[in-house]
Amino acid sequence: MADAHAAASPVPVDRVPWPTVFTYGVPAVGAGYMYLLIGLYVMKFSTDVLLISPLVMGLIFSASRVWDAVSDPLVGYLSDRTRSRFGRRRTWMAASILPISATFVMIFAPPTGLTGRSPSSASTR
């Protein structure tokens, strides 16, 4: 009976001090601002320069959030099970360099045919 009671007793938990949690969380504020500013600039650039409807841009942003909801757990699952001499995360970070770089170029340097203005009005600007 004493053994059953001992097995049910709570396990002591080492708590992380709040200054440590705070110092790990502070960089997330800067990253959040960066993503917010990039998102706002993409929206303004797409609606003002490319003349894409705000409704369409809203749908694109919504679709990206739905994609995140599906892909983030999947990538986390794959990353957790990756075995590499470089570690679980570094392999994925290295593999993402080229696709992310290409994506930024495609977002901010669209083909001239996608601008909402005629080529003659763009050259007089």
PDB file of C-alpha atoms in Angstrom:
ATOM      1  CA  MET A   1       0.000   0.000   0.000  1.00  0.00           C
ATOM      2  CA  ALA A   2       2.837   2.379   0.800  1.00  0.00           C
ATOM      3  CA  ASP A   3       4.428   1.696  -2.609  1.00  0.00           C
ATOM      4  CA  ALA A   4       1.205   2.558  -4.458  1.00  0.00           C
ATOM      5  CA  HIS A   5       0.959   5.850  -2.590  1.00  0.00           C
ATOM      6  CA  ALA A   6       4.594   6.710  -3.334  1.00  0.00           C
ATOM      7  CA  ALA A   7       4.104   6.074  -7.055  1.00  0.00           C
ATOM      8  CA  ALA A   8       1.203   8.534  -7.163  1.00  0.00           C
ATOM      9  CA  SER A   9       3.067  11.396  -5.490  1.00  0.00           C
ATOM     10  CA  PRO A  10       3.844  14.384  -7.714  1.00  0.00           C
ATOM     11  CA  VAL A  11       7.238  14.663  -9.326  1.00  0.00           C
ATOM     12  CA  PRO A  12       9.133  17.821  -8.354  1.00  0.00           C
ATOM     13  CA  VAL A  13       9.405  20.248 -11.254  1.00  0.00           C
ATOM     14  CA  ASP A  14      12.370  22.536 -11.794  1.00  0.00           C
ATOM     15  CA  ARG A  15      10.936  25.912 -12.720  1.00  0.00           C
ATOM     16  CA  VAL A  16      12.728  28.231 -15.105  1.00  0.00           C
ATOM     17  CA  PRO A  17      13.255  31.673 -13.551  1.00  0.00           C
ATOM     18  CA  TRP A  18      11.253  34.462 -15.197  1.00  0.00           C
ATOM     19  CA  PRO A  19      14.359  36.508 -16.173  1.00  0.00           C
ATOM     20  CA  THR A  20      15.534  33.542 -18.236  1.00  0.00           C
ATOM     21  CA  VAL A  21      12.140  33.179 -19.889  1.00  0.00           C
ATOM     22  CA  PHE A  22      12.087  36.930 -20.532  1.00  0.00           C
ATOM     23  CA  THR A  23      15.520  36.969 -22.177  1.00  0.00           C
ATOM     24  CA  TYR A  24      14.573  34.093 -24.446  1.00  0.00           C
ATOM     25  CA  GLY A  25      11.288  35.794 -25.360  1.00  0.00           C
ATOM     26  CA  VAL A  26      12.573  39.312 -26.100  1.00  0.00           C
ATOM     27  CA  PRO A  27      13.929  38.466 -29.589  1.00  0.00           C
ATOM     28  CA  ALA A  28      10.450  37.267 -30.559  1.00  0.00           C
ATOM     29  CA  VAL A  29       9.232  40.862 -30.272  1.00  0.00           C
ATOM     30  CA  GLY A  30      11.742  42.043 -32.874  1.00  0.00           C
ATOM     31  CA  ALA A  31      10.945  39.122 -35.145  1.00  0.00           C
ATOM     32  CA  GLY A  32       7.237  39.867 -34.805  1.00  0.00           C
ATOM     33  CA  TYR A  33       7.767  43.491 -35.823  1.00  0.00           C
ATOM     34  CA  MET A  34       9.870  42.402 -38.787  1.00  0.00           C
ATOM     35  CA  TYR A  35       7.211  39.971 -40.057  1.00  0.00           C
ATOM     36  CA  LEU A  36       4.483  42.551 -39.507  1.00  0.00           C
ATOM     37  CA  LEU A  37       6.343  45.227 -41.472  1.00  0.00           C
ATOM     38  CA  ILE A  38       7.142  42.843 -44.325  1.00  0.00           C
ATOM     39  CA  GLY A  39       3.512  41.714 -44.456  1.00  0.00           C
ATOM     40  CA  LEU A  40       2.226  45.290 -44.486  1.00  0.00           C
ATOM     41  CA  TYR A  41       4.701  46.284 -47.182  1.00  0.00           C
ATOM     42  CA  VAL A  42       3.770  43.290 -49.345  1.00  0.00           C
ATOM     43  CA  MET A  43       0.095  44.236 -49.023  1.00  0.00           C
ATOM     44  CA  LYS A  44       0.740  47.887 -49.938  1.00  0.00           C
ATOM     45  CA  PHE A  45       3.115  46.988 -52.784  1.00  0.00           C
ATOM     46  CA  SER A  46       0.657  44.455 -54.203  1.00  0.00           C
ATOM     47  CA  THR A  47      -2.355  46.752 -54.067  1.00  0.00           C
ATOM     48  CA  ASP A  48      -0.670  50.035 -55.079  1.00  0.00           C
ATOM     49  CA  VAL A  49       2.009  48.950 -57.564  1.00  0.00           C
ATOM     50  CA  LEU A  50       0.733  45.639 -58.917  1.00  0.00           C
ATOM     51  CA  LEU A  51      -2.894  46.837 -58.643  1.00  0.00           C
ATOM     52  CA  ILE A  52      -4.095  43.549 -57.191  1.00  0.00           C
ATOM     53  CA  SER A  53      -7.478  43.811 -55.511  1.00  0.00           C
ATOM     54  CA  PRO A  54      -7.344  44.038 -51.698  1.00  0.00           C
ATOM     55  CA  LEU A  55      -9.901  41.216 -51.617  1.00  0.00           C
ATOM     56  CA  VAL A  56      -7.565  38.967 -53.620  1.00  0.00           C
ATOM     57  CA  MET A  57      -4.626  39.892 -51.390  1.00  0.00           C
ATOM     58  CA  GLY A  58      -6.727  39.114 -48.320  1.00  0.00           C
ATOM     59  CA  LEU A  59      -7.569  35.722 -49.783  1.00  0.00           C
ATOM     60  CA  ILE A  60      -3.889  35.088 -50.542  1.00  0.00           C
ATOM     61  CA  PHE A  61      -2.898  36.006 -46.974  1.00  0.00           C
ATOM     62  CA  SER A  62      -5.711  33.804 -45.603  1.00  0.00           C
ATOM     63  CA  ALA A  63      -4.628  30.879 -47.774  1.00  0.00           C
ATOM     64  CA  SER A  64      -1.079  31.285 -46.498  1.00  0.00           C
ATOM     65  CA  ARG A  65      -2.328  31.044 -42.897  1.00  0.00           C
ATOM     66  CA  VAL A  66      -4.282  27.880 -43.718  1.00  0.00           C
ATOM     67  CA  TRP A  67      -1.162  26.456 -45.380  1.00  0.00           C
ATOM     68  CA  ASP A  68       0.826  27.325 -42.225  1.00  0.00           C
ATOM     69  CA  ALA A  69      -1.691  25.457 -40.088  1.00  0.00           C
ATOM     70  CA  VAL A  70      -1.096  22.330 -42.177  1.00  0.00           C
ATOM     71  CA  SER A  71       2.604  22.592 -42.981  1.00  0.00           C
ATOM     72  CA  ASP A  72       3.999  23.725 -39.612  1.00  0.00           C
ATOM     73  CA  PRO A  73       3.069  20.544 -37.700  1.00  0.00           C
ATOM     74  CA  LEU A  74       4.212  18.438 -40.657  1.00  0.00           C
ATOM     75  CA  VAL A  75       7.610  20.152 -40.849  1.00  0.00           C
ATOM     76  CA  GLY A  76       7.934  19.921 -37.059  1.00  0.00           C
ATOM     77  CA  TYR A  77       7.226  16.193 -37.226  1.00  0.00           C
ATOM     78  CA  LEU A  78       9.801  15.691 -39.982  1.00  0.00           C
ATOM     79  CA  SER A  79      12.353  17.900 -38.235  1.00  0.00           C
ATOM     80  CA  ASP A  80      11.966  16.047 -34.933  1.00  0.00           C
ATOM     81  CA  ARG A  81      12.675  12.753 -36.669  1.00  0.00           C
ATOM     82  CA  THR A  82      15.624  13.910 -38.776  1.00  0.00           C
ATOM     83  CA  ARG A  83      18.900  12.232 -37.894  1.00  0.00           C
ATOM     84  CA  SER A  84      21.949  14.030 -39.241  1.00  0.00           C
ATOM     85  CA  ARG A  85      25.494  14.678 -38.145  1.00  0.00           C
ATOM     86  CA  PHE A  86      24.614  18.395 -38.254  1.00  0.00           C
ATOM     87  CA  GLY A  87      21.649  17.988 -35.918  1.00  0.00           C
ATOM     88  CA  ARG A  88      17.914  17.885 -36.441  1.00  0.00           C
ATOM     89  CA  ARG A  89      17.350  21.544 -37.315  1.00  0.00           C
ATOM     90  CA  ARG A  90      20.472  22.680 -39.156  1.00  0.00           C
ATOM     91  CA  THR A  91      19.818  20.358 -42.090  1.00  0.00           C
ATOM     92  CA  TRP A  92      16.381  21.890 -42.609  1.00  0.00           C
ATOM     93  CA  MET A  93      17.656  25.445 -42.155  1.00  0.00           C
ATOM     94  CA  ALA A  94      20.387  24.881 -44.739  1.00  0.00           C
ATOM     95  CA  ALA A  95      17.887  23.315 -47.152  1.00  0.00           C
ATOM     96  CA  SER A  96      15.590  26.341 -46.806  1.00  0.00           C
ATOM     97  CA  ILE A  97      18.156  28.979 -47.803  1.00  0.00           C
ATOM     98  CA  LEU A  98      17.608  28.783 -51.569  1.00  0.00           C
ATOM     99  CA  PRO A  99      13.785  28.487 -51.558  1.00  0.00           C
ATOM    100  CA  ILE A 100      13.395  31.388 -49.120  1.00  0.00           C
ATOM    101  CA  SER A 101      15.840  33.548 -51.074  1.00  0.00           C
ATOM    102  CA  ALA A 102      14.012  32.811 -54.324  1.00  0.00           C
ATOM    103  CA  THR A 103      10.677  33.578 -52.674  1.00  0.00           C
ATOM    104  CA  PHE A 104      11.830  37.012 -51.485  1.00  0.00           C
ATOM    105  CA  VAL A 105      13.105  37.837 -54.959  1.00  0.00           C
ATOM    106  CA  MET A 106       9.800  36.725 -56.508  1.00  0.00           C
ATOM    107  CA  ILE A 107       7.749  38.758 -54.012  1.00  0.00           C
ATOM    108  CA  PHE A 108       9.607  42.042 -54.386  1.00  0.00           C
ATOM    109  CA  ALA A 109      10.713  41.836 -58.046  1.00  0.00           C
ATOM    110  CA  PRO A 110       7.676  40.672 -60.021  1.00  0.00           C
ATOM    111  CA  PRO A 111       7.867  40.389 -63.806  1.00  0.00           C
ATOM    112  CA  THR A 112       7.087  43.650 -65.595  1.00  0.00           C
ATOM    113  CA  GLY A 113       4.002  42.072 -67.140  1.00  0.00           C
ATOM    114  CA  LEU A 114       2.424  41.778 -63.690  1.00  0.00           C
ATOM    115  CA  THR A 115       2.478  45.481 -62.874  1.00  0.00           C
ATOM    116  CA  GLY A 116      -0.848  47.199 -63.156  1.00  0.00           C
ATOM    117  CA  ARG A 117       0.645  50.040 -65.178  1.00  0.00           C
ATOM    118  CA  SER A 118       1.549  50.151 -68.825  1.00  0.00           C
ATOM    119  CA  PRO A 119       5.283  50.026 -69.675  1.00  0.00           C
ATOM    120  CA  SER A 120       5.168  53.597 -71.027  1.00  0.00           C
ATOM    121  CA  SER A 121       3.757  55.052 -67.791  1.00  0.00           C
ATOM    122  CA  ALA A 122       6.293  53.118 -65.722  1.00  0.00           C
ATOM    123  CA  SER A 123       9.210  54.581 -67.665  1.00  0.00           C
ATOM    124  CA  THR A 124       8.043  58.198 -67.192  1.00  0.00           C
ATOM    125  CA  ARG A 125       7.991  57.805 -63.466  1.00  0.00           C
TER     126      ARG A 125
END
